[in-house]
Short mmCIF file of C-alpha atoms (C1' of nucleotides) in Angstrom, two decimals:
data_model
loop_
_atom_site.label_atom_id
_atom_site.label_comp_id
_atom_site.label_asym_id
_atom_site.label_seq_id
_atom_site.Cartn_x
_atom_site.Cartn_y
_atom_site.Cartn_z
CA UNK A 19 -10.58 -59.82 15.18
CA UNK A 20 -9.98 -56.31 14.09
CA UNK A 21 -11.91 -53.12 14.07
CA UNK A 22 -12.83 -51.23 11.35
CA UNK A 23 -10.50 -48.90 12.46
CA UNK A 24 -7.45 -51.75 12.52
CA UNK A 25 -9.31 -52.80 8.89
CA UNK A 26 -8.47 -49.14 7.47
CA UNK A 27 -4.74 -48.52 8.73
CA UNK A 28 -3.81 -52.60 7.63
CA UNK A 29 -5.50 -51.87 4.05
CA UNK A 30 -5.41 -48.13 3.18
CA UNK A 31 -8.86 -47.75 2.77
CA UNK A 32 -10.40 -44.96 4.33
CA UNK A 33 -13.17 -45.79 7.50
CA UNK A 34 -16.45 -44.43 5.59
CA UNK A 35 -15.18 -46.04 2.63
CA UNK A 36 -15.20 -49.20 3.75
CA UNK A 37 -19.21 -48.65 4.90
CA UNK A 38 -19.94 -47.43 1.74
CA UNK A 39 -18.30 -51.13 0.44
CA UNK A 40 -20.48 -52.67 3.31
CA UNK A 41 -23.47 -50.90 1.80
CA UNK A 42 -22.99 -51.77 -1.85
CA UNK A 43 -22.09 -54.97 -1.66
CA UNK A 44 -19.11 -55.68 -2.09
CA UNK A 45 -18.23 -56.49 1.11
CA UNK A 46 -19.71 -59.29 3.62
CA UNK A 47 -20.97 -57.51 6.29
CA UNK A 48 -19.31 -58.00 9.48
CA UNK A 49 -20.43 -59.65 12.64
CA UNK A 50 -20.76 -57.05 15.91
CA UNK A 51 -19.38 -56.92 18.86
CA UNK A 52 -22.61 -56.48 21.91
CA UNK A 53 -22.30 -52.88 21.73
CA UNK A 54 -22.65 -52.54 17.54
CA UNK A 55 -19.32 -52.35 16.28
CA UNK A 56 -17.97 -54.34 12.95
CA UNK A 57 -15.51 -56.53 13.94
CA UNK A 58 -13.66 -58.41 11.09
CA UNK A 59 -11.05 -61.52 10.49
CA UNK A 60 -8.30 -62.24 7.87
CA UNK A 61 -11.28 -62.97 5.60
CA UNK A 62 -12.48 -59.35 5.39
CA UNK A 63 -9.09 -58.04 5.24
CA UNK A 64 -8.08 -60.17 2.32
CA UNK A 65 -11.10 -59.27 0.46
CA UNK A 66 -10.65 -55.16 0.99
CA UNK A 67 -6.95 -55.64 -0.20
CA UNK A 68 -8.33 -56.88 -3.31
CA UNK A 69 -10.75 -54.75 -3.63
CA UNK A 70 -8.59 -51.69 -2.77
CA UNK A 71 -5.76 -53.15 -5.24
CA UNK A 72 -8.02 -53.69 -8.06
CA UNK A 73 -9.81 -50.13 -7.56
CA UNK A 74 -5.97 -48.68 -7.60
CA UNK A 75 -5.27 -50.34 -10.88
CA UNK A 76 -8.29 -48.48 -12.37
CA UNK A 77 -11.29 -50.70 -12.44
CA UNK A 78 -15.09 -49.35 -11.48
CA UNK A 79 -16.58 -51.30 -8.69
CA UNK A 80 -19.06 -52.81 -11.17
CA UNK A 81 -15.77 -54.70 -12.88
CA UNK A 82 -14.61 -55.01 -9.16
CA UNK A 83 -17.68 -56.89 -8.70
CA UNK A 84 -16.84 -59.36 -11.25
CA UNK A 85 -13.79 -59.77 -10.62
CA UNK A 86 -14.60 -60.74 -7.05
CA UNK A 87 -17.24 -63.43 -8.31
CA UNK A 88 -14.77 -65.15 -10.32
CA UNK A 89 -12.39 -65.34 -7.96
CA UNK A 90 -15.30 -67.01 -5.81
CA UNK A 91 -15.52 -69.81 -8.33
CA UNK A 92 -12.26 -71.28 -8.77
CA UNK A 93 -13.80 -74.22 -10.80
CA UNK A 94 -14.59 -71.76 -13.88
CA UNK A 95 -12.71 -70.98 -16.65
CA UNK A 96 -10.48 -67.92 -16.21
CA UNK A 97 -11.27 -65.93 -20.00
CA UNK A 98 -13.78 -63.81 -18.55
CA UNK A 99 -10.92 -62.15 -15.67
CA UNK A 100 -8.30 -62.02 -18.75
CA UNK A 101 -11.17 -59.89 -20.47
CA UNK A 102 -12.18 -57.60 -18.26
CA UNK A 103 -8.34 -56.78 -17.41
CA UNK A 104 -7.86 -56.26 -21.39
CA UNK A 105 -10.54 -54.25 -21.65
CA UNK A 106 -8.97 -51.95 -18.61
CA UNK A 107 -5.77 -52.19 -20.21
CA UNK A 108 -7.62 -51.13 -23.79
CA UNK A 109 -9.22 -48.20 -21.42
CA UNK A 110 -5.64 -47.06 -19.26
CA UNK A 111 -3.46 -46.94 -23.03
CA UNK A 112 -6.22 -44.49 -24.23
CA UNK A 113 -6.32 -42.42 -21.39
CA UNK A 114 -2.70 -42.50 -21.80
CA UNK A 115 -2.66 -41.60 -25.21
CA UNK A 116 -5.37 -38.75 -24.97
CA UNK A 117 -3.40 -37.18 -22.01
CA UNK A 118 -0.18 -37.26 -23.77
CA UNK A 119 -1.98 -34.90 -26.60
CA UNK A 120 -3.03 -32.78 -23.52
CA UNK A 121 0.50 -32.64 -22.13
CA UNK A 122 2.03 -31.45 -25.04
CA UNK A 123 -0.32 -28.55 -25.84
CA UNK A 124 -0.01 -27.20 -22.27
CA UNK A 125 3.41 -27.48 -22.37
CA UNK A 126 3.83 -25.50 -25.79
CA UNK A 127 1.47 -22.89 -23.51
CA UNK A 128 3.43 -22.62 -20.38
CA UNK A 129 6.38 -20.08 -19.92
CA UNK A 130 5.49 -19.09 -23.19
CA UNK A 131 4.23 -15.42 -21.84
CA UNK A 132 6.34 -12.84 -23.32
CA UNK A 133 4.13 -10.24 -22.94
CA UNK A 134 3.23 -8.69 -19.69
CA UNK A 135 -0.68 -8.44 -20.57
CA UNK A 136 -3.32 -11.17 -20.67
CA UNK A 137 -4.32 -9.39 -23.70
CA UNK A 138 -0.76 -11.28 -25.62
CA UNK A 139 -0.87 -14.26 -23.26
CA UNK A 140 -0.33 -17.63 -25.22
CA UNK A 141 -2.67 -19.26 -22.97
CA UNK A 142 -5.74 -17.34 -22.79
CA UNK A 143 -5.34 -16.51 -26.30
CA UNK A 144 -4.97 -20.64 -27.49
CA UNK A 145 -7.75 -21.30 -25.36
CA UNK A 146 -9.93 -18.62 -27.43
CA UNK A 147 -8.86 -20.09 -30.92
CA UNK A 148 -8.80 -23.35 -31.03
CA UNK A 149 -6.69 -23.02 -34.48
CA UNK A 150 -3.73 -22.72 -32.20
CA UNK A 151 -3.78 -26.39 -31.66
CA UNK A 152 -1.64 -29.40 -33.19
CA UNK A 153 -3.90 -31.97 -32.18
CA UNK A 154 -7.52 -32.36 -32.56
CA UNK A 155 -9.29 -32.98 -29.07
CA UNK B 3 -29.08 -14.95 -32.85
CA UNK B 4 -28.48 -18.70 -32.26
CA UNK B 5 -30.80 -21.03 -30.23
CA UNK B 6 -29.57 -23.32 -27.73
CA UNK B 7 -30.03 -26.41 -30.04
CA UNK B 8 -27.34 -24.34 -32.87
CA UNK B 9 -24.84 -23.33 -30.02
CA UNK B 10 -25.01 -26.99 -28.96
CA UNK B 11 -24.14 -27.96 -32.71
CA UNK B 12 -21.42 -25.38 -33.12
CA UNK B 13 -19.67 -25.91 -30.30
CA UNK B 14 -20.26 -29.29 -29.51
CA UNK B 15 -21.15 -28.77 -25.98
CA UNK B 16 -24.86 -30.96 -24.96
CA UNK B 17 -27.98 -28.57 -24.65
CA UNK B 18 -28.22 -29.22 -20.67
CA UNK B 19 -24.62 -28.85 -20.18
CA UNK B 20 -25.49 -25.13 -21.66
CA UNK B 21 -27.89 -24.82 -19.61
CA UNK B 22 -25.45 -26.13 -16.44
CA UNK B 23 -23.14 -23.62 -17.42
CA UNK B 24 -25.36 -21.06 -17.48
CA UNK B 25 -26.78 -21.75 -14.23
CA UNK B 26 -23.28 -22.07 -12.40
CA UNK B 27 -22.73 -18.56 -13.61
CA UNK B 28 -19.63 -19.57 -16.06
CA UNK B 29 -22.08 -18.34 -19.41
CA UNK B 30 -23.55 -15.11 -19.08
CA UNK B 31 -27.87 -15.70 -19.26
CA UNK B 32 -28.69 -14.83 -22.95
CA UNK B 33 -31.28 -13.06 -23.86
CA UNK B 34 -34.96 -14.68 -24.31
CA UNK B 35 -37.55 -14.44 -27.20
CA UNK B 36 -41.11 -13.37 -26.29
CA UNK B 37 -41.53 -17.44 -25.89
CA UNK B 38 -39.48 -17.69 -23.35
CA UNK B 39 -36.42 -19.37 -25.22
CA UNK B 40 -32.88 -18.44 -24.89
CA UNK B 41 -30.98 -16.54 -27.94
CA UNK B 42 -26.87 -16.56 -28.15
CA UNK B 43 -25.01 -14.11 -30.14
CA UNK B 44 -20.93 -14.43 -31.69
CA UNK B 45 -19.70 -13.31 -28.19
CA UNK B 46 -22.02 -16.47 -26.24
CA UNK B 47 -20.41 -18.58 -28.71
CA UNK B 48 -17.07 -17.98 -28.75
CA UNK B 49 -17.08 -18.03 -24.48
CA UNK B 50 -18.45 -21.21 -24.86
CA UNK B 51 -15.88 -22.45 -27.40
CA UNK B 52 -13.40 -21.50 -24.83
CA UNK B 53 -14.61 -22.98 -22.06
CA UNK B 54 -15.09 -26.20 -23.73
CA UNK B 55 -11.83 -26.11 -25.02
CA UNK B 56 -10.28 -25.32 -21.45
CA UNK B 57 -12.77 -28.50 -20.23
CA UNK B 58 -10.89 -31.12 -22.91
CA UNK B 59 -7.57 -29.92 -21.89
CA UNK B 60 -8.79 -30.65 -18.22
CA UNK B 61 -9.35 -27.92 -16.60
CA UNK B 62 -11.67 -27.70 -13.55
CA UNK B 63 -14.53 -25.34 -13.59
CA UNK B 64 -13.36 -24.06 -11.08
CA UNK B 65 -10.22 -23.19 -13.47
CA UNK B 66 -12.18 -22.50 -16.28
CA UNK B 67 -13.76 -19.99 -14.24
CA UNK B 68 -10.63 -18.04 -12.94
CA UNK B 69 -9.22 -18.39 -16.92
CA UNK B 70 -12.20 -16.84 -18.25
CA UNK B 71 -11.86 -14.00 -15.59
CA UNK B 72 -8.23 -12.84 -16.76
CA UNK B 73 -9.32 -13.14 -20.42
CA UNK B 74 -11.96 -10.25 -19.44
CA UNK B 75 -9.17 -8.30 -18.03
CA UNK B 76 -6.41 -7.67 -20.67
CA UNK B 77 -4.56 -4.94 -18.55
CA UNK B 78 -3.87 -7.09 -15.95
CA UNK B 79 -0.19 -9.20 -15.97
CA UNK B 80 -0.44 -12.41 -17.52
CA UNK B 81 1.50 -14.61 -14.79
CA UNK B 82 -1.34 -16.05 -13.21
CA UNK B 83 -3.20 -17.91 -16.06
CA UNK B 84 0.54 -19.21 -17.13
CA UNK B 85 0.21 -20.76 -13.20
CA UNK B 86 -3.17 -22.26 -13.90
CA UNK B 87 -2.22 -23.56 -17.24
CA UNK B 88 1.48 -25.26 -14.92
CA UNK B 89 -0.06 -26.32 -12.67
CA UNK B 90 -2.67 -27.95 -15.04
CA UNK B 91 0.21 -29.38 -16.58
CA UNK B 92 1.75 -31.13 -13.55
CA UNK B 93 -1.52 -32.69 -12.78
CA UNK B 94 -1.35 -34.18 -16.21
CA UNK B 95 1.75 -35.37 -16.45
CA UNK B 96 1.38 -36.92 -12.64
CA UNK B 97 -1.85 -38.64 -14.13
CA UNK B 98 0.42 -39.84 -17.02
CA UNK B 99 3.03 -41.52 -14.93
CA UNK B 100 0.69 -43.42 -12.53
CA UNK B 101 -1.32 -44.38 -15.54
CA UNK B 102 1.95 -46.16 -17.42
CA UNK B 103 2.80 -47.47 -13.88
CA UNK B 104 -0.76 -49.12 -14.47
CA UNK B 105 -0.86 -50.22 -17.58
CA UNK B 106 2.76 -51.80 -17.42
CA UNK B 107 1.02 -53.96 -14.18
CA UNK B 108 -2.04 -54.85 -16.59
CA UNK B 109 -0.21 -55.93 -19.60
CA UNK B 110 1.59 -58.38 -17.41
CA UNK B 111 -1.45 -59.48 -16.26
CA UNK B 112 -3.53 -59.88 -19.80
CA UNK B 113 -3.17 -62.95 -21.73
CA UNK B 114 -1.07 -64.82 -18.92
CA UNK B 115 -3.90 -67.23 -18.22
CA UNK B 116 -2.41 -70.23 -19.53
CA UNK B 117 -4.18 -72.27 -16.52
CA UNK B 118 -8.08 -73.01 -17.11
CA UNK B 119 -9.78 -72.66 -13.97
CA UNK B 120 -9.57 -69.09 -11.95
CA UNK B 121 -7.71 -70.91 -9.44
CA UNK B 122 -4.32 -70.64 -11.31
CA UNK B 123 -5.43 -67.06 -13.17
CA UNK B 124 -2.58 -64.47 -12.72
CA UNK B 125 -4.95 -61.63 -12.99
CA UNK B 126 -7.21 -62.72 -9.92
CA UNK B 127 -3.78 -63.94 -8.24
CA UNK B 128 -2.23 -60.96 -8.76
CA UNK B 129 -5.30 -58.67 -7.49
CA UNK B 130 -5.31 -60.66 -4.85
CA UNK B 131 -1.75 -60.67 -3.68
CA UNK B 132 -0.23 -56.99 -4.00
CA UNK B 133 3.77 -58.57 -3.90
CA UNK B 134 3.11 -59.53 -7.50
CA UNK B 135 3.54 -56.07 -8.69
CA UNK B 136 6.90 -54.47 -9.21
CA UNK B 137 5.93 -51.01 -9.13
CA UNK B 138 4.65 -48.90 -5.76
CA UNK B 139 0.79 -47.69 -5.89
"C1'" DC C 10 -14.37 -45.37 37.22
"C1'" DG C 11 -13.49 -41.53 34.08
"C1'" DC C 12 -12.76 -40.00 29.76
"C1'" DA C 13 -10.82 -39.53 25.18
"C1'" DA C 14 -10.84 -41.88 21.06
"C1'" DA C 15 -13.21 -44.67 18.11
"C1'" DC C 16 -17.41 -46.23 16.62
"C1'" DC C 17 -22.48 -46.08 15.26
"C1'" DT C 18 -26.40 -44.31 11.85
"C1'" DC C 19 -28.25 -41.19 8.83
"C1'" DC C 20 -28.06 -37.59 5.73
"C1'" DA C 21 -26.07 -34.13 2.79
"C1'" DG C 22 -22.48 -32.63 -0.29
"C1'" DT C 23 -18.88 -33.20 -3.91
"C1'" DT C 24 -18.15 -32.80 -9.30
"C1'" DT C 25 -19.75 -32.43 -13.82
"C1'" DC C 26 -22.78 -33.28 -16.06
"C1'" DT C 27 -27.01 -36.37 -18.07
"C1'" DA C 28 -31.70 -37.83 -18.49
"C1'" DG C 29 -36.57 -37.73 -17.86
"C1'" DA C 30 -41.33 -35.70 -17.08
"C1'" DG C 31 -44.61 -32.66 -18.30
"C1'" DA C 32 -45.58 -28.29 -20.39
"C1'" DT C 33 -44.89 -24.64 -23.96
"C1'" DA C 34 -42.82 -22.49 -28.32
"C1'" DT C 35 -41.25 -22.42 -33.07
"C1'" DG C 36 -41.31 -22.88 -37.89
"C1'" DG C 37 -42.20 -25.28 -42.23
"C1'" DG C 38 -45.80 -27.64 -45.13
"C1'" DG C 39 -50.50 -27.99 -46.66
"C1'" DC D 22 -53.96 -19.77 -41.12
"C1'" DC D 23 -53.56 -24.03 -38.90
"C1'" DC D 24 -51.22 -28.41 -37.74
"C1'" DC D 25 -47.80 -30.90 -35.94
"C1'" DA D 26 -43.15 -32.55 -35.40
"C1'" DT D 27 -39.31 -30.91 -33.29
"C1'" DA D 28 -37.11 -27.98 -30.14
"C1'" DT D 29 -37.20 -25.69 -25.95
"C1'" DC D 30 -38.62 -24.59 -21.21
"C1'" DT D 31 -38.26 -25.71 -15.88
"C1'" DC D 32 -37.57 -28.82 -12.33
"C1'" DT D 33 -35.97 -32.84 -10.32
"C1'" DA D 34 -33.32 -36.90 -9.82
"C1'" DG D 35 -29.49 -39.92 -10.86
"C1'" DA D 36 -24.76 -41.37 -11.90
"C1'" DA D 37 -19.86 -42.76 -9.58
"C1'" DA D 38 -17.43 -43.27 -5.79
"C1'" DC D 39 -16.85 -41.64 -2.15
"C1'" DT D 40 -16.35 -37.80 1.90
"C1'" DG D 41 -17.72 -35.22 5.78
"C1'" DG D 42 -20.61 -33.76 9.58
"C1'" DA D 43 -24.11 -34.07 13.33
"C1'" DG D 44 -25.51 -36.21 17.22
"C1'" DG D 45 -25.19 -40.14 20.00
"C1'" DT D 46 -22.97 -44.69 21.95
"C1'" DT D 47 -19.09 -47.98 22.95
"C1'" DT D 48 -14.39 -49.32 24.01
"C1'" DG D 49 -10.42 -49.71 26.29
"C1'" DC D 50 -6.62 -47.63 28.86
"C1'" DG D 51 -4.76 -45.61 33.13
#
DNA sequence: CGCAAACCTCCAGTTTCTAGAGATATGGGG
DNA sequence: CCCCATATCTCTAGAAACTGGAGGTTTGCG
């Protein structure tokens, strides 16, 4: 039986967070000890590693949620997990690709700034004219 | 003069983001008509166009605000907004690498269910066991 | 047994908007 | 000159996913 406390250092995930889990739903509420406190098993913990590893990897809690229902129902068919991971991957390569066009714009604005005045700086002054730019954004 | 509706259009900022900016100080208050209703001039729009060109590149408000600061002070040395614009640029390129980190995890996951049934689905196996992954997170 | 650390609940704040309700203003057509 | 659709006004609440604090109770070690 571990704490919440034991539940946070073993997964990573930070006390109030793991409430807040409690609270929406997305994790079985514990049983108490006499005095109030959570106390949890290999159960819980397995479930907040999941949850924790899927929430790294980029997914909202509402996909999270999913995700967690499948893997409650071993019996189904497994296209709807492939999915929802595809559509995550379809949603990390275009936040990829849209910070890439961010990257190199800053970078063609830093240590560019010759001049000792804000009035000739390359940044402010790209940031006012938005001709200065490669890339649409 | 320019109602909120045509700075909205030209600029492509939403009317109660305006509005938001406005209120959190970042747009000066324009002036009203007799009705009440607020009227922009060349200078309201071109601050605006700035600051939503600092928001795409992904600058805080909070940035935005300290950029917009210098670019009223043209006397002053020009270091400090080539900071904000680095250190802008290493929070990008940090979001860059731990987003490839993800999306190399994901495509290993998408379109390995060979199996049927969620029991043998690598994408709820792998959420579920972190020692699938090859890279730290 | 004493006491510090951990735990409890509840509520407010963070960030950057976005949306709705209900009321008023504007501007073009008849 | 009036009508009416559209735009605008203020104010408030909600979204997402937590985070932090206040004020009070429980645990567990020495």
């Amino acid at each position: 039986m571990y704490s919440i406390g034991d539940l946070s250092r073993q997964t990573g995930v930070k006390v109030p967070t793991i409430r807040y889990y409690e609270q929406m739903g997305l994790l079985e509420a514990a049983g108490r000890t006499e005095g109030n406190q959570r106390r949890y098993d290999a159960a819980h913990r397995d479930r907040l590693a999941f949850i924790k590893h899927a929430r790294d990897l980029g997914f909202t809690l509402e996909a999270v949620r999913e995700l967690l229902d499948l893997s409650g129902h071993p019996e189904r068919p497994c296209t709807h997990a492939d999915e929802i991971a595809a559509r995550q991957l379809d949603i990390v390569r275009d936040k990829i690709a849209r910070l890439q066009r961010l990257e190199s714009e800053l970078s063609r604005m830093v240590g560019t700034c010759h001049g000792d005045h804000v009035r000739d700086c390359y940044v402010i002054r790209s940031l006012a004219n938005h001709e200065m730019c490669s890339t649409d954004h």
